XYZ file of C-alpha atoms in Angstrom:
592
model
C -54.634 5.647 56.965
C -57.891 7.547 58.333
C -57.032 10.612 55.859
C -56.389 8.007 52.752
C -59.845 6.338 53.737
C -61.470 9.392 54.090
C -59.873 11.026 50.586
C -61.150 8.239 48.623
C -64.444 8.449 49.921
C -64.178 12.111 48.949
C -63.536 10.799 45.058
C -65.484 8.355 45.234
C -69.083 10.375 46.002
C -67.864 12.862 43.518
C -67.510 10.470 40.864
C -71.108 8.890 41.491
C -72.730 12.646 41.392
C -71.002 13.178 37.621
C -70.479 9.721 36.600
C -73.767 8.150 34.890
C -74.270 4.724 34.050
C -74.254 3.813 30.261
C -77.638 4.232 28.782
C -78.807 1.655 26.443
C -78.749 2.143 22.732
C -80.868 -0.525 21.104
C -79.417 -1.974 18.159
C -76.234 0.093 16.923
C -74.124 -1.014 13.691
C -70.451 0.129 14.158
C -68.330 0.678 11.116
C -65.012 1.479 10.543
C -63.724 5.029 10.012
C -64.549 5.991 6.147
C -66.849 3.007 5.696
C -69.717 4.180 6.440
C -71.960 3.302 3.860
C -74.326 6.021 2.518
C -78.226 5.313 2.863
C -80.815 7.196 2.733
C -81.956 9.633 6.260
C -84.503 8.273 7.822
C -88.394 9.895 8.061
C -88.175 9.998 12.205
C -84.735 11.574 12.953
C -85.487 11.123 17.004
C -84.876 7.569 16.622
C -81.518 8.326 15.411
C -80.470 11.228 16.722
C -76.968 10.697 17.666
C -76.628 10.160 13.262
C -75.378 6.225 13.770
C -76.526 3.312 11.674
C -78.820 0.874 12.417
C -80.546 -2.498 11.203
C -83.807 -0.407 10.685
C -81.849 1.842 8.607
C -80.321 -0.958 6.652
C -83.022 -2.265 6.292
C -84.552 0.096 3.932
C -81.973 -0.879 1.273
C -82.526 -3.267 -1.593
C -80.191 -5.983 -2.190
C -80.073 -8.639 -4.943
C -82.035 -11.509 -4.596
C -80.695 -14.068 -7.102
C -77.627 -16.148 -6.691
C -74.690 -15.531 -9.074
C -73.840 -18.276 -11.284
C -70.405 -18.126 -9.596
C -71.263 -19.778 -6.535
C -70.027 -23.279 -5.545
C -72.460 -25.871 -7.189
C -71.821 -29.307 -5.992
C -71.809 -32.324 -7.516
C -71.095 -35.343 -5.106
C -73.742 -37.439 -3.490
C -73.220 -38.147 0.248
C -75.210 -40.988 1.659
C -74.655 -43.125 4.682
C -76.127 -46.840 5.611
C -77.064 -48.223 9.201
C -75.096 -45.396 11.038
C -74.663 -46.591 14.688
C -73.044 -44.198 17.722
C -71.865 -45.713 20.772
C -70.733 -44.424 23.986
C -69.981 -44.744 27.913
C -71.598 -43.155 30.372
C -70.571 -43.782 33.730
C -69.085 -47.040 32.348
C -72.035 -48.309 30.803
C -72.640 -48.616 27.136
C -75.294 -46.150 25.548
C -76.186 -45.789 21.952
C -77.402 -42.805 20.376
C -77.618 -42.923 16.701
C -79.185 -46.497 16.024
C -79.133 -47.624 12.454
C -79.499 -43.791 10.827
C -79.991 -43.615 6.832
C -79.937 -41.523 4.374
C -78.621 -39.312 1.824
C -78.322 -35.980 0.398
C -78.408 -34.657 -3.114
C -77.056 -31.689 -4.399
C -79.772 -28.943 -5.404
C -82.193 -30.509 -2.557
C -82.989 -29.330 0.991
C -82.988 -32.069 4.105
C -84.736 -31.288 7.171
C -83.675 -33.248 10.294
C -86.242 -33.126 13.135
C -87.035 -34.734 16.533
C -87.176 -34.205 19.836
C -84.518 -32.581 22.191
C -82.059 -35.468 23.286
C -82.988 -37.672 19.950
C -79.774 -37.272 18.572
C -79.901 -34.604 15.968
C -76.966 -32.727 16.445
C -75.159 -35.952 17.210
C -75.959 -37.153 14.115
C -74.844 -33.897 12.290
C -71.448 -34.827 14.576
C -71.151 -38.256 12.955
C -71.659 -37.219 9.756
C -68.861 -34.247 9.220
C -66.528 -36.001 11.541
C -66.107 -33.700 14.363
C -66.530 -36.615 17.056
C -63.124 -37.098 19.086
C -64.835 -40.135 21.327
C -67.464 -43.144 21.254
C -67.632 -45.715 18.394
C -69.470 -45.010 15.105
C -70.086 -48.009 12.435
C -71.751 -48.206 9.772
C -71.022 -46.193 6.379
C -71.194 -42.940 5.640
C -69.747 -42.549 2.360
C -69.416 -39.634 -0.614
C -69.729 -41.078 -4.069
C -69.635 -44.338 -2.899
C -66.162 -44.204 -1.625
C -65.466 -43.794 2.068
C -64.809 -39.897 3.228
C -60.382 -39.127 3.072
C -58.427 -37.280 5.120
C -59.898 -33.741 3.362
C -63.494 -34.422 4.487
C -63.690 -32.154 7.064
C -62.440 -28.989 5.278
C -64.456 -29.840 2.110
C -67.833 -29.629 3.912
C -69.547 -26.366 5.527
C -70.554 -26.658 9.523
C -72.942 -23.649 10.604
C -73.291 -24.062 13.797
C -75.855 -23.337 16.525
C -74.079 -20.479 18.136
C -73.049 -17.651 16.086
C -69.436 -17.323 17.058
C -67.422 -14.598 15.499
C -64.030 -12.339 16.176
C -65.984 -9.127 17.528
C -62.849 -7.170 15.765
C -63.407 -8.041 12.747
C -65.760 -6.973 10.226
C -68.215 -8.866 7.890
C -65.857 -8.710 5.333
C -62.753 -9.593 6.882
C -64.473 -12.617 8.241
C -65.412 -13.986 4.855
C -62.078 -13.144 3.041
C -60.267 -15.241 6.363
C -62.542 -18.147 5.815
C -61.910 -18.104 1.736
C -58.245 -17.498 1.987
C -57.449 -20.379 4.590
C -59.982 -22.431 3.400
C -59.926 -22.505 -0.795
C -57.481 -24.683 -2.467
C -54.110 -23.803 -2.708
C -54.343 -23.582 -6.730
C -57.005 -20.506 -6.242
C -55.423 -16.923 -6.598
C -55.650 -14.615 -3.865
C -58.295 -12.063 -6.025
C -60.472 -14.980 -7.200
C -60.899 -15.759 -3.338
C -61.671 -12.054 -2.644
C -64.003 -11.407 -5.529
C -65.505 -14.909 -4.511
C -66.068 -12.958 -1.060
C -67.895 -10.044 -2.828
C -70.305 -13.141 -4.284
C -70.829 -14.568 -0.867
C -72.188 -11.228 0.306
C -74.628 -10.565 -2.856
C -76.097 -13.838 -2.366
C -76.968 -13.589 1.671
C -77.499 -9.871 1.113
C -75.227 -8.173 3.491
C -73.974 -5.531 0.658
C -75.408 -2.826 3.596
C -73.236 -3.919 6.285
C -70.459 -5.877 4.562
C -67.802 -3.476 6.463
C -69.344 -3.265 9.426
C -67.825 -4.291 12.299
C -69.129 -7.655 14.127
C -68.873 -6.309 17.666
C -71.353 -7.667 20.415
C -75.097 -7.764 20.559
C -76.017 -4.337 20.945
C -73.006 -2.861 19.024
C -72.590 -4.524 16.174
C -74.358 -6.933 14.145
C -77.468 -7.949 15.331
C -79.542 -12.008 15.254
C -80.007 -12.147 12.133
C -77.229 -10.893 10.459
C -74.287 -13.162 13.169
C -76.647 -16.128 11.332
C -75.853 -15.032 8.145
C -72.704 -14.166 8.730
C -71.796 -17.572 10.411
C -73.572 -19.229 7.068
C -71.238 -16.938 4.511
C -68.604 -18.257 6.406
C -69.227 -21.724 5.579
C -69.867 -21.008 2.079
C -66.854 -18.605 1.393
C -64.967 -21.848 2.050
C -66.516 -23.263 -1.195
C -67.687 -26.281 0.288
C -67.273 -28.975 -2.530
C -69.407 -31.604 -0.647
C -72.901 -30.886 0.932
C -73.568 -27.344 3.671
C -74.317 -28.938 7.746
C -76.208 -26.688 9.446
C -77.232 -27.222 13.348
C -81.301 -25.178 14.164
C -80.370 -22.337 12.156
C -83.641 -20.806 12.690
C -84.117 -22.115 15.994
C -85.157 -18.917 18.478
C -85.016 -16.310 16.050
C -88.273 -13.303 14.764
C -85.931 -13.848 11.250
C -86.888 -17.765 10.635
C -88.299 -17.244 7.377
C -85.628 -14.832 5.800
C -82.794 -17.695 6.893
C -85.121 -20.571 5.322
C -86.084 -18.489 2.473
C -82.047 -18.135 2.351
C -81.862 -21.819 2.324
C -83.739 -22.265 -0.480
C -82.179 -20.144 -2.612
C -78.731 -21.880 -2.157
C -80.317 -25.298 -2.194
C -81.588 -23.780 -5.859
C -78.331 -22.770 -6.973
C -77.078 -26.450 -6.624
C -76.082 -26.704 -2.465
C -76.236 -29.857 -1.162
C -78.048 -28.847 2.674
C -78.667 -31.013 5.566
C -80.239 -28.837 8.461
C -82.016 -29.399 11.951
C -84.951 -27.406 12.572
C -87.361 -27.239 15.550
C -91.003 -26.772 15.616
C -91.184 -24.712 12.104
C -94.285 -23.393 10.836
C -96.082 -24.969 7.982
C -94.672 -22.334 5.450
C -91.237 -23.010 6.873
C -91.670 -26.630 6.492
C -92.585 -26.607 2.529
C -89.606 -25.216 1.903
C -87.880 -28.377 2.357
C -87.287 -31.057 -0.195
C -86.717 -34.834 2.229
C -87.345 -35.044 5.674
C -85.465 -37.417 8.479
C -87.377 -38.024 11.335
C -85.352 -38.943 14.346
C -87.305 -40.582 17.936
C -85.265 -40.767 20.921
C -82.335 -43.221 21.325
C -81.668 -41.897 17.525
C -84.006 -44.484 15.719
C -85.431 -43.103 12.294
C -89.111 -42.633 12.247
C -89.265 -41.718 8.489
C -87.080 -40.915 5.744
C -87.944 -39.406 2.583
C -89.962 -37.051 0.003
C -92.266 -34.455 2.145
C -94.110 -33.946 -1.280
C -96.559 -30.832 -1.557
C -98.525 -29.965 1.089
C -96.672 -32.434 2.652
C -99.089 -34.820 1.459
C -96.366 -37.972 0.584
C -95.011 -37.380 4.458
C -98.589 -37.488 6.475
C -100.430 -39.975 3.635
C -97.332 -42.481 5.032
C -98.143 -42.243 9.031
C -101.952 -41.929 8.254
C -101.715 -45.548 6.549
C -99.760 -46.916 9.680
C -102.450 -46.188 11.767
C -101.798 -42.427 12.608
C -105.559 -39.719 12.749
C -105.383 -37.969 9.497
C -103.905 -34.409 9.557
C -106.496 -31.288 9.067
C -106.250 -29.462 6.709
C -105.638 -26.380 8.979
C -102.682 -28.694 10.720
C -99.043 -27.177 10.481
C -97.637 -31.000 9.738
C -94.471 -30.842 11.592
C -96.072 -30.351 14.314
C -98.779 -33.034 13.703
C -96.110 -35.558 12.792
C -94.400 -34.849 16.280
C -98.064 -35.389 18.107
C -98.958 -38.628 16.271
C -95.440 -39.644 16.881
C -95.474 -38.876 20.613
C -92.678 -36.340 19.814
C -94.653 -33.174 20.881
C -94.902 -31.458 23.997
C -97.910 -33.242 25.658
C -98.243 -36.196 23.491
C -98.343 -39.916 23.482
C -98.620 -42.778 21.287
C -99.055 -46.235 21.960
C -97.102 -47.566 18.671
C -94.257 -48.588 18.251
C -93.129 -46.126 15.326
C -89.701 -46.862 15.227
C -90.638 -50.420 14.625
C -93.192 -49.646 12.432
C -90.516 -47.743 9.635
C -88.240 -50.749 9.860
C -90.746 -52.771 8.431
C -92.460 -50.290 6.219
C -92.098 -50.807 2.396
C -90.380 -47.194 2.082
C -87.245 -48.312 4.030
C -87.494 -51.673 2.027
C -86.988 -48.883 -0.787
C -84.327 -46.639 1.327
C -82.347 -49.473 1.515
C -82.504 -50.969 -2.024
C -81.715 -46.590 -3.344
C -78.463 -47.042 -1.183
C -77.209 -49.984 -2.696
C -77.783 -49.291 -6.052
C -75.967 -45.424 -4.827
C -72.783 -47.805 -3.952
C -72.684 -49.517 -6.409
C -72.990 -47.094 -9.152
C -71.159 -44.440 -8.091
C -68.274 -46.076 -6.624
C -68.042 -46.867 -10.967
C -68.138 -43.019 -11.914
C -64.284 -42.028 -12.461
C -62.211 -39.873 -9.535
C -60.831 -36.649 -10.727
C -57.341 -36.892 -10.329
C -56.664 -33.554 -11.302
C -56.729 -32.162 -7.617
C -53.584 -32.861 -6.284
C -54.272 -31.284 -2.841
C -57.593 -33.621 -2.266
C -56.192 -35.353 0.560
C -54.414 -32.799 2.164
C -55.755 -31.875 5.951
C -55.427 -28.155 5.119
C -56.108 -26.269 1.954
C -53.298 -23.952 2.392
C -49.619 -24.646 3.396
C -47.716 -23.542 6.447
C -45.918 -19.972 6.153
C -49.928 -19.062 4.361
C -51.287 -20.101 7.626
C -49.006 -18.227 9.729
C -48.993 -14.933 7.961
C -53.101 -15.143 7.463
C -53.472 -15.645 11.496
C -50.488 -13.479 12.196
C -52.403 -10.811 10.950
C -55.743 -11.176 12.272
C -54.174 -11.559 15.269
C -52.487 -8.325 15.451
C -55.816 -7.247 14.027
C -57.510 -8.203 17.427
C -54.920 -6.382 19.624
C -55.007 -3.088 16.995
C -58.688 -2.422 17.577
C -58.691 -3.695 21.226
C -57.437 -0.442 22.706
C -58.169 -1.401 25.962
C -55.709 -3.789 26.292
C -52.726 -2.147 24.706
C -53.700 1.285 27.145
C -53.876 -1.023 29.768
C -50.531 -2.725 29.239
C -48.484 0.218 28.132
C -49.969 1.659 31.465
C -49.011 -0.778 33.545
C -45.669 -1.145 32.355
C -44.560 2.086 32.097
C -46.258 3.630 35.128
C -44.763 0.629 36.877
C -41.175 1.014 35.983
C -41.297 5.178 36.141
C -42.222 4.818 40.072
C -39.880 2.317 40.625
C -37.245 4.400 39.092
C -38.616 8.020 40.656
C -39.202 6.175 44.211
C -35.241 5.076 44.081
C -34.164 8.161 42.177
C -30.093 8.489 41.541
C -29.413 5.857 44.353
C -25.462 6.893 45.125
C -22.730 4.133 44.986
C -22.475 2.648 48.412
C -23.836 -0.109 50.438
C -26.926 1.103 50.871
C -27.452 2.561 47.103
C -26.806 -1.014 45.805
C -29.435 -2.569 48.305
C -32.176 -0.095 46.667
C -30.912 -0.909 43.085
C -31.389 -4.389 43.861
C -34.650 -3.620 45.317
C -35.609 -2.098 42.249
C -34.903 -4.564 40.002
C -37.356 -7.225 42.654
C -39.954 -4.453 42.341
C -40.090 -4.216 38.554
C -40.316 -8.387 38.501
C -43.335 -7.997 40.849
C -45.387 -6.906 37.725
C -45.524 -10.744 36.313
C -48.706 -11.732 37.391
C -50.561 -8.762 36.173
C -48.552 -8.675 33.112
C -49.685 -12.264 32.793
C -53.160 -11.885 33.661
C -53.976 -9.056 30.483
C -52.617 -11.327 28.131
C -55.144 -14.477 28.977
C -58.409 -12.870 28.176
C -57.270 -12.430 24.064
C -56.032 -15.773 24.215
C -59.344 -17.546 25.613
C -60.930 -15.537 22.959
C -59.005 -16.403 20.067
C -59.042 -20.390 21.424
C -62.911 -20.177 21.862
C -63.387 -19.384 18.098
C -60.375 -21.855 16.935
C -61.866 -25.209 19.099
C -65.583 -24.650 18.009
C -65.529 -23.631 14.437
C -61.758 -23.252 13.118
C -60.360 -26.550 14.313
C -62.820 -29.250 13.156
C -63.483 -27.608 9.889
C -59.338 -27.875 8.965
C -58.512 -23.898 8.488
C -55.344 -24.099 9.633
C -53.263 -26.139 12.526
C -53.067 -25.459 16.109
C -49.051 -25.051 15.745
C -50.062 -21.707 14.015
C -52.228 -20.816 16.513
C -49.888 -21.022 19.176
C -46.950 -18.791 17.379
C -49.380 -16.536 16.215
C -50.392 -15.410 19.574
C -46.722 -15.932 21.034
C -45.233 -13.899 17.787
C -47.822 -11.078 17.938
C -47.071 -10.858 21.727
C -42.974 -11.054 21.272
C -43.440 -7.663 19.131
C -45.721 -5.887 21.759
C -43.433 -7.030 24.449
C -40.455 -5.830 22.393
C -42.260 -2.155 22.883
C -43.228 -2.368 26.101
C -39.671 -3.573 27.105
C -38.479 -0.097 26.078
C -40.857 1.809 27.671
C -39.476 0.309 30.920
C -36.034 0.358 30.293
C -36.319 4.292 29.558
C -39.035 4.638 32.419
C -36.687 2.415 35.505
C -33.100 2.281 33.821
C -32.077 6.327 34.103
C -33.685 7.300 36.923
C -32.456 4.690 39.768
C -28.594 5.584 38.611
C -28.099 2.318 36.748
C -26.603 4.022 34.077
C -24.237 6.363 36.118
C -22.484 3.537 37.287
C -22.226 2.565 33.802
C -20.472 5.581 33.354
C -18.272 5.288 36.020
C -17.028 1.827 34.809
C -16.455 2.882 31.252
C -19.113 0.316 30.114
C -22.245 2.342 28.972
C -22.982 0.645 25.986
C -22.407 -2.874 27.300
C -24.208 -2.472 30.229
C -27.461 -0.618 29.067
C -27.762 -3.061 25.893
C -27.522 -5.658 28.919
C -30.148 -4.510 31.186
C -32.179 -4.055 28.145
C -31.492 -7.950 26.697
C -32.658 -8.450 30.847
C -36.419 -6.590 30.751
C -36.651 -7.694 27.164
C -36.062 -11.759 28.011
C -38.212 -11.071 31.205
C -41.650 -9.566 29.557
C -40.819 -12.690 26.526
C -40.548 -14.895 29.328
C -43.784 -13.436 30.918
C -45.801 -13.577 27.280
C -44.699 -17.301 26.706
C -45.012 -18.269 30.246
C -48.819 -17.213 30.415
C -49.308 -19.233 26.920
C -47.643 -22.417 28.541
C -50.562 -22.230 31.533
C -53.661 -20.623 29.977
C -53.077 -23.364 26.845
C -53.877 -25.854 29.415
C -56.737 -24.171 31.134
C -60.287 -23.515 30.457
C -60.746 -20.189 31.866
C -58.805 -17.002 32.240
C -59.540 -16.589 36.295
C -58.096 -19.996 37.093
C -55.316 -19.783 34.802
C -54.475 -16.602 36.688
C -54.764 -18.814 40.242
C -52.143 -20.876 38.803
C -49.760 -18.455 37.187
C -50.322 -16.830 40.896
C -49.234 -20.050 42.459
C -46.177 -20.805 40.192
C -44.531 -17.054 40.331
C -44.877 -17.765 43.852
C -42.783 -21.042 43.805
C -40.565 -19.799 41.420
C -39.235 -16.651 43.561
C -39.525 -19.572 46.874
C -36.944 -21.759 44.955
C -35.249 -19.949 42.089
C -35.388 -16.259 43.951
C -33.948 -14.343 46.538
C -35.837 -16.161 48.859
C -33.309 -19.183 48.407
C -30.776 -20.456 50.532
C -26.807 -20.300 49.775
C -26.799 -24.160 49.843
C -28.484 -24.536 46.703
C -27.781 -21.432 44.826
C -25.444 -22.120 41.654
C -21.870 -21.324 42.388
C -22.300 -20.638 45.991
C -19.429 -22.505 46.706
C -17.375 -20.700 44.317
């Protein structure tokens, strides 16, 4: 024991003298092999010396800045009339979103502003149908007729966080989102050449195959944020674009509203929250809803040039008139009491429900009801209704493969499991090696065959992390926005595992099966082929039973550590009372 302690200490002050830590390398864009895209050497060739690509270097390359005609225009109106959200907290009642208008028109940019906890992103929630608790009335229509059961995929979501597969690349991304997310009736190329639009318009040409990675290695602020928008609008959105503080936090804010604009131009429909923009940032929106805490409105409507229809309505409710060297947003959120140090006295909320502009709000809404619930309903789209755009066995194959995808370029993990299977089984077998046919031989090959079932919880524990990941991304973005059902999520991780297992099950037949003398007795009782396809049909149902068994727990369980706890805990109980461990009384057949 003192040599062993005293050996690794030996390795282990080696290892720190020749073993540096990883130094950092700024912002690095990773491609795959032969996609590099050529661009032109840089002036300072110390900043890049070790010949990779990155954003500065990408950034030197012009890109179109006009949207093809071939994007998605839409056409629907989506409007929505005294909008209430209630909820319990702690068993009392609670509203957030208290009698919320509005609408949005297609070709027109809606900012959504207020205060943190005033209910923007709640609202946002409401309004795409992603809730799964509280009570919302009101109505919240789409051409005057109440959303159907293929809302949710019709409309884009960009979401706050930029989450992406790290495995995949730009490209990939988009053509996923397009392919699960198009109607049915689309071919296959129209969906990919409608990918190759996507990129033109947000102007990611440069680094359309490179890989997404992580912050650091791969795809840096700006371009996750358009990436996570191209998403949404690969999907061809037929209804109106939700996104939730796209700019919030980020050096890029006026590239992604200057983005904005241009889609709102081409005929997008675009209902965003933004926080404390700038006064540029702030003209380029069309209609402004103003949200004070508890979710009342404080205005909706035109924001007019130089803002001048938004102030010239709080400065004749009593608000100081805004200077002319004011950014607005922020002086509506001071007058308002919204800003950071402010107060006000008036009761603003109050002051909009009796203003003669939501008299006028109120009156638009009706007549929207009324006359477009009169316009005729294509009936030409049979698949309007349906939950997904794309059936079944499309579904399947689409996430089969990116699923494979994930484990293919996550080396790591396959090194890592071929490792510890087949180191596992070869010193089993070479620790029992050619156990003779007696007493004592068949106690070791029994042995054996405990010691290679010891390897479940590790085996388990590798296969968690990929799933967590793959859930993460399917809860927050692929789930509420209908790309495909969670009963293809499940087989598509227990499939793409069933094949790897398949592998790995040889590796330890051929690694523990020869060497302990399994097969010599085998020989011995004229059964060599019987036996060995046996013992095979064993490890194979074994590492299946393993892959499937770590589904069944980490399905249920947030993270990857405490699903490992439990699959700890359950191996455990399941060798106690299914095992060797158990008594004769209650083994099958013991009687026999």
């Amino acid at each position: 024991m003192i040599g062993l302690m005293t050996f690794g200490c030996f390795v282990y002050l080696i290892a720190t003298e020749y073993i540096s830590a990883k130094k950092s390398k700024g912002e690095v864009l990773l491609f795959r092999r032969g996609r590099v895209p050529r661009l032109q050497p840089k002036l300072d060739e110390e900043a890049n010396a070790d010949d990779r690509v990155n954003t500065e270097t990408l950034a030197q390359e012009k890109t179109a800045h006009d949207a093809p005609a071939s994007i998605q225009k839409q056409t629907k109106v989506f409007h929505w009339d005294s909008v209430n959200y209630d909820i319990k907290i702690k068993g009392k009642p609670r509203r957030l979103l208290d009698d919320v208008d509005g609408w949005i028109i297609p070709g027109t940019l809606t900012a959504l502003i207020g205060i943190t906890g005033a209910g923007k992103t709640t609202l946002l929630d409401v309004l795409a149908n992603r809730l799964t608790m509280g009570v919302v009335s009101g109505e919240i229509l789409v051409d005057g007729r109440s959303r159907d059961s293929g809302f949710q995929r019709k409309t884009g979501y960009v979401q706050q966080q930029d989450l992406h597969l790290a495995t995949s690349t730009v490209r990939e991304a988009l053509s996923f989102s397009a392919i699960l997310r198009q109607p049915e009736t689309t071919s296959h190329a129209e969906k990919v050449a409608y990918v190759d639009e996507v990129i033109k318009v947000l102007e990611m040409e440069a680094y359309a195959d490179a890989v997404v990675g992580v912050p650091g290695e791969g795809l840096n602020v700006e371009q996750r944020k358009r990436l996570t928008i191209g998403v949404e609008l690969a999907a061809k959105p037929a209804l109106l674009l939700f996104l939730d503080e796209p700019t919030s936090g980020y050096q890029t804010a006026w590239s992604i509203c200057a983005l904005l604009r241009k889609l709102a131009d081409n005929g997008q429909a675009i209902l965003c929250t933004i926080h404390q923009p700038s006064a540029i940032l702030f003209q380029q929106f069309d209609r402004l809803l103003f949200l004070a805490m508890g979710g009342k409105t404080l205005y909706f409507g035109e924001i007019g040039d130089d803002s001048k229809t938004l102030t010239s309505y709080f400065e004749r409710n009593g608000a100081r008139p805004c200077g002319k060297d004011e950014n607005p947003a922020e002086w509506v959120l001071e007058i308002t009491g919204a800003g950071p140090g402010s107060e006000s006295t008036q009761d603003w909320p109050a002051v909009w429900k009796d203003s003669k502009e939501h008299e006028a709000v109120k009156a638009e809404l009706a007549r929207m009801k009324e006359t477009l619930f009169q316009q005729p309903v294509s009936v030409n789209d049979s698949d309007a209704l349906r939950p997904f755009a794309v059936h079944f066995g499309s579904q399947l194959w689409v996430v089969l493969m990116r699923v494979f995808q994930q484990y293919w370029r996550t080396p790591s993990y396959l090194y890592s499991k071929v490792a510890l299977c087949l180191f596992s089984a070869m010193f089993i077998g070479f620790s029992f090696w050619k156990t003779p046919n007696s007493l004592q031989g068949l106690q070791n090959q029994l042995f054996a065959v405990f010691m290679l079932l010891t390897i479940f919880s590790n085996f388990c524990q590798q296969i968690m992390p990929n799933f967590v990941t793959q859930r993460a991304l399917y809860e927050v973005r692929e789930r509420p926005s209908k790309t495909y059902s969670w009963q293809v999520f499940i087989l598509s991780n227990i499939i793409i595992e069933i094949l790897w297992n398949s592998v790995m099950a040889v590796l330890v037949f051929v690694g523990w099966y020869y060497p302990i003398g399994l097969r010599q007795n085998a020989v011995e009782a004229d059964q060599l082929a019987e036996r060995g396809a046996l013992i095979f049909l064993f490890i194979l149902t074994f590492l299946i039973f393993a892959g499937t068994f770590t589904n069944m727990v980490i399905a249920g369980i947030e993270t990857a550590e405490a699903a490992g706890n439990i699959t700890n805990l359950l191996f455990s109980l399941s060798l106690i009372f299914c095992g060797y461990a158990t008594s004769s009384p209650i083994t099958p057949f013991s009687t026999l």
